[in-house]
Amino acid sequence: MMCRIRMSKVWSGFVVCPLGAAMMLAGCGNTEQAANSVAEASARQSGEAAAAPGNEAGEGQPDLSQTEEVSIESGMEIGAIPLPFDVEDVTGPNQGKHLCYRCLYGERPVVGIFVRDLGQKTKSLIQKIDQEVASHQDEKLAAFVVVLTDDPASAKPELEQVAQETKIKHVPLTVFEGAVGPAGYNVANEAAVNVMIWEGEVKANRAYQKGQLNDAGIQEVIADTRLIVQGS
């Protein structure tokens, strides 16, 4: 029986799920159309959130200097269906190509690691996930890293260096053009690392602000991954 993982959530997940289901029925062939199909709904959702009491700029923002761990709302809601989107593969088997890993991996259990910060803990997380993928080949576990950036060209050399340093073999390191991230994935601006695990639909989601990811957080992601693999 699949375990339901508790995590940070976003309001826009309620919009993404039905749109995602429709998109998957249409297939993964047109990622641009997929992005356009959710852009309008995402904009409406963002406007509603901004208008809600307590969402004024700067109000209710956590002070990282006063706490070691701050929960943030980022990523897709549990049960949402990840939409197709294109990335450029920098170090994986499709190096130099633009493709949709969401489409390529299909219904397999997948760990999607969306990052804006490639600090040491982020590298450790990628390394650990690479080991998990190697250990769960029979279960067809897959993973990929997506660096969210407005300047993909400048991110590529760093990704190549990370792959060389950490000896990554099973996890493609990719770039997505646009720091806001792909439509429907709802990666919050303050999220330096957002890990979403899905198997057809989202099963687990953990997000960390810059400097917040630690060894305990890495172990949480690994535990989520093993639960989902064992339940598949």
Short mmCIF file of C-alpha atoms in Angstrom, two decimals:
data_model
loop_
_atom_site.label_atom_id
_atom_site.label_comp_id
_atom_site.label_asym_id
_atom_site.label_seq_id
_atom_site.Cartn_x
_atom_site.Cartn_y
_atom_site.Cartn_z
CA MET A 1 0.00 0.00 0.00
CA MET A 2 1.41 3.38 -0.99
CA CYS A 3 2.29 5.62 1.95
CA ARG A 4 1.22 9.25 1.79
CA ILE A 5 4.15 11.53 2.59
CA ARG A 6 3.52 14.74 4.50
CA MET A 7 5.14 17.83 3.05
CA SER A 8 4.98 21.54 2.21
CA LYS A 9 2.13 22.28 -0.20
CA VAL A 10 0.92 25.09 -2.44
CA TRP A 11 -2.58 26.33 -3.14
CA SER A 12 -2.07 26.17 -6.89
CA GLY A 13 -1.90 22.38 -6.70
CA PHE A 14 -5.70 22.36 -6.73
CA VAL A 15 -5.56 23.87 -10.23
CA VAL A 16 -2.65 21.82 -11.54
CA CYS A 17 -4.13 18.36 -10.98
CA PRO A 18 -7.09 18.52 -13.40
CA LEU A 19 -5.09 20.47 -15.96
CA GLY A 20 -2.28 17.93 -15.68
CA ALA A 21 -4.68 15.04 -16.22
CA ALA A 22 -5.99 16.65 -19.39
CA MET A 23 -2.48 17.31 -20.61
CA MET A 24 -1.33 13.76 -20.08
CA LEU A 25 -4.34 12.50 -22.08
CA ALA A 26 -3.20 14.76 -24.89
CA GLY A 27 0.33 13.33 -24.70
CA CYS A 28 3.78 14.76 -24.06
CA GLY A 29 4.51 15.84 -27.59
CA ASN A 30 3.88 19.61 -27.27
CA THR A 31 5.47 21.04 -24.16
CA GLU A 32 5.01 24.63 -25.34
CA GLN A 33 1.27 24.09 -25.60
CA ALA A 34 1.30 22.50 -22.15
CA ALA A 35 2.98 25.53 -20.67
CA ASN A 36 0.54 27.89 -22.33
CA SER A 37 -2.43 25.86 -21.13
CA VAL A 38 -1.55 26.42 -17.49
CA ALA A 39 -0.05 29.90 -17.67
CA GLU A 40 -3.43 31.63 -17.55
CA ALA A 41 -4.65 29.54 -14.61
CA SER A 42 -1.38 30.04 -12.76
CA ALA A 43 -1.62 33.81 -13.25
CA ARG A 44 -5.18 33.85 -11.90
CA GLN A 45 -4.13 31.74 -8.93
CA SER A 46 -1.18 34.01 -8.18
CA GLY A 47 -3.45 37.04 -8.31
CA GLU A 48 -5.87 35.49 -5.84
CA ALA A 49 -3.07 34.61 -3.47
CA ALA A 50 -1.70 38.15 -3.62
CA ALA A 51 -5.11 39.60 -2.86
CA ALA A 52 -5.74 37.34 0.13
CA PRO A 53 -5.23 38.86 3.62
CA GLY A 54 -1.74 38.28 4.98
CA ASN A 55 -0.13 37.97 1.55
CA GLU A 56 1.07 41.54 1.25
CA ALA A 57 4.73 41.97 0.28
CA GLY A 58 7.00 41.20 3.21
CA GLU A 59 4.16 40.21 5.56
CA GLY A 60 4.48 36.87 7.29
CA GLN A 61 7.89 36.12 5.78
CA PRO A 62 10.02 33.84 8.01
CA ASP A 63 13.17 35.21 9.60
CA LEU A 64 15.88 32.62 8.99
CA SER A 65 18.11 34.25 11.58
CA GLN A 66 15.72 33.18 14.35
CA THR A 67 15.10 29.57 13.40
CA GLU A 68 17.10 26.67 12.01
CA GLU A 69 14.23 25.21 10.02
CA VAL A 70 11.54 27.13 8.19
CA SER A 71 8.71 25.39 6.39
CA ILE A 72 7.91 26.89 3.00
CA GLU A 73 5.15 26.21 0.53
CA SER A 74 6.65 25.12 -2.76
CA GLY A 75 6.08 22.50 -5.40
CA MET A 76 3.12 20.46 -6.55
CA GLU A 77 0.29 19.20 -4.39
CA ILE A 78 0.08 15.50 -3.53
CA GLY A 79 -1.87 13.75 -6.28
CA ALA A 80 -1.05 16.36 -8.94
CA ILE A 81 0.07 15.06 -12.33
CA PRO A 82 3.42 16.49 -13.46
CA LEU A 83 3.17 18.24 -16.81
CA PRO A 84 5.67 17.76 -19.65
CA PHE A 85 8.44 20.32 -20.02
CA ASP A 86 11.70 20.54 -21.94
CA VAL A 87 15.19 20.83 -20.50
CA GLU A 88 18.67 20.84 -21.99
CA ASP A 89 20.68 17.82 -20.93
CA VAL A 90 24.16 18.90 -19.84
CA THR A 91 25.73 15.69 -18.48
CA GLY A 92 23.28 12.84 -19.07
CA PRO A 93 22.85 10.28 -21.86
CA ASN A 94 21.20 12.95 -24.03
CA GLN A 95 23.95 15.50 -23.54
CA GLY A 96 23.46 18.62 -25.65
CA LYS A 97 19.87 17.76 -26.56
CA HIS A 98 16.61 19.43 -25.60
CA LEU A 99 14.06 16.88 -24.45
CA CYS A 100 11.32 16.10 -21.93
CA TYR A 101 12.56 13.76 -19.19
CA ARG A 102 9.10 13.85 -17.66
CA CYS A 103 7.86 12.24 -20.88
CA LEU A 104 10.82 9.91 -21.28
CA TYR A 105 10.43 8.39 -17.81
CA GLY A 106 6.67 8.03 -18.16
CA GLU A 107 5.01 6.14 -15.29
CA ARG A 108 8.26 5.08 -13.62
CA PRO A 109 9.00 6.27 -10.06
CA VAL A 110 10.91 9.52 -10.56
CA VAL A 111 12.83 11.89 -8.29
CA GLY A 112 12.77 15.39 -9.78
CA ILE A 113 15.30 17.71 -8.12
CA PHE A 114 14.71 21.38 -8.95
CA VAL A 115 17.55 23.62 -7.79
CA ARG A 116 18.67 27.21 -7.80
CA ASP A 117 21.64 26.60 -5.49
CA LEU A 118 24.38 24.04 -6.13
CA GLY A 119 25.94 24.18 -2.66
CA GLN A 120 27.73 21.27 -1.02
CA LYS A 121 24.57 19.83 0.54
CA THR A 122 22.78 19.95 -2.79
CA LYS A 123 25.67 18.06 -4.36
CA SER A 124 25.49 15.50 -1.54
CA LEU A 125 21.76 15.06 -2.15
CA ILE A 126 22.33 14.46 -5.87
CA GLN A 127 25.07 11.97 -5.06
CA LYS A 128 22.80 10.07 -2.66
CA ILE A 129 19.95 9.96 -5.18
CA ASP A 130 22.37 8.71 -7.83
CA GLN A 131 23.22 5.82 -5.48
CA GLU A 132 19.52 5.10 -4.91
CA VAL A 133 18.86 4.95 -8.65
CA ALA A 134 21.78 2.52 -9.03
CA SER A 135 20.40 0.37 -6.18
CA HIS A 136 16.85 0.26 -7.55
CA GLN A 137 17.32 -0.60 -11.19
CA ASP A 138 14.89 -3.52 -10.89
CA GLU A 139 12.19 -1.09 -9.71
CA LYS A 140 13.06 1.23 -12.63
CA LEU A 141 13.71 4.21 -10.34
CA ALA A 142 14.77 7.29 -12.31
CA ALA A 143 15.86 10.82 -11.39
CA PHE A 144 16.99 14.05 -12.97
CA VAL A 145 18.26 17.43 -11.76
CA VAL A 146 16.85 20.65 -13.18
CA VAL A 147 18.75 23.88 -12.61
CA LEU A 148 16.32 26.80 -12.87
CA THR A 149 18.10 29.79 -14.38
CA ASP A 150 17.60 32.77 -16.66
CA ASP A 151 21.11 32.16 -18.04
CA PRO A 152 21.47 28.45 -18.92
CA ALA A 153 24.80 28.96 -20.71
CA SER A 154 26.50 30.15 -17.52
CA ALA A 155 25.14 27.19 -15.52
CA LYS A 156 26.48 24.48 -17.82
CA PRO A 157 30.17 24.61 -16.79
CA GLU A 158 29.20 24.32 -13.12
CA LEU A 159 27.01 21.30 -13.83
CA GLU A 160 29.81 19.62 -15.75
CA GLN A 161 32.11 20.24 -12.78
CA VAL A 162 29.55 18.84 -10.33
CA ALA A 163 29.19 15.67 -12.41
CA GLN A 164 32.95 15.24 -12.50
CA GLU A 165 33.42 15.89 -8.77
CA THR A 166 30.59 13.65 -7.57
CA LYS A 167 31.00 10.87 -10.19
CA ILE A 168 27.28 11.02 -11.07
CA LYS A 169 26.39 8.14 -13.40
CA HIS A 170 22.62 7.67 -13.30
CA VAL A 171 21.13 11.14 -12.82
CA PRO A 172 21.15 13.58 -15.76
CA LEU A 173 22.02 17.15 -14.79
CA THR A 174 19.94 19.53 -16.89
CA VAL A 175 19.07 23.21 -17.21
CA PHE A 176 15.68 24.86 -17.65
CA GLU A 177 15.58 28.33 -19.18
CA GLY A 178 13.63 30.42 -16.68
CA ALA A 179 14.37 30.89 -12.99
CA VAL A 180 10.66 30.62 -12.15
CA GLY A 181 10.63 27.00 -13.31
CA PRO A 182 8.30 25.03 -15.60
CA ALA A 183 4.60 25.83 -15.62
CA GLY A 184 2.56 23.87 -13.12
CA TYR A 185 5.48 22.85 -10.89
CA ASN A 186 5.03 25.85 -8.59
CA VAL A 187 8.62 26.10 -7.37
CA ALA A 188 8.56 29.04 -4.94
CA ASN A 189 11.01 31.87 -5.50
CA GLU A 190 12.58 31.26 -2.08
CA ALA A 191 13.11 27.54 -2.69
CA ALA A 192 16.78 26.80 -3.34
CA VAL A 193 16.04 23.07 -3.57
CA ASN A 194 12.65 21.50 -4.26
CA VAL A 195 12.45 17.71 -4.52
CA MET A 196 9.28 16.22 -5.99
CA ILE A 197 8.84 12.46 -6.27
CA TRP A 198 6.15 11.04 -8.51
CA GLU A 199 4.95 7.80 -9.98
CA GLY A 200 2.31 8.92 -12.43
CA GLU A 201 1.18 11.45 -9.81
CA VAL A 202 3.07 13.31 -7.08
CA LYS A 203 3.71 11.18 -4.01
CA ALA A 204 6.15 13.33 -2.02
CA ASN A 205 7.46 16.89 -2.03
CA ARG A 206 10.09 18.61 0.12
CA ALA A 207 11.42 22.14 -0.30
CA TYR A 208 14.36 23.93 1.31
CA GLN A 209 15.48 27.53 1.37
CA LYS A 210 19.10 28.45 0.73
CA GLY A 211 21.27 27.06 3.51
CA GLN A 212 18.41 25.04 4.99
CA LEU A 213 19.14 21.65 3.41
CA ASN A 214 21.15 19.55 5.84
CA ASP A 215 21.99 15.89 6.45
CA ALA A 216 18.61 15.30 8.12
CA GLY A 217 16.82 16.79 5.12
CA ILE A 218 18.80 14.59 2.74
CA GLN A 219 17.83 11.52 4.76
CA GLU A 220 14.17 12.59 4.60
CA VAL A 221 14.32 12.67 0.81
CA ILE A 222 16.03 9.27 0.72
CA ALA A 223 13.37 7.83 3.05
CA ASP A 224 10.59 9.22 0.83
CA THR A 225 12.25 7.70 -2.22
CA ARG A 226 12.55 4.25 -0.65
CA LEU A 227 8.95 4.29 0.56
CA ILE A 228 7.68 5.04 -2.92
CA VAL A 229 9.94 2.46 -4.58
CA GLN A 230 8.86 -0.19 -2.09
CA GLY A 231 5.21 0.61 -2.72
CA SER A 232 5.47 0.55 -6.52
#
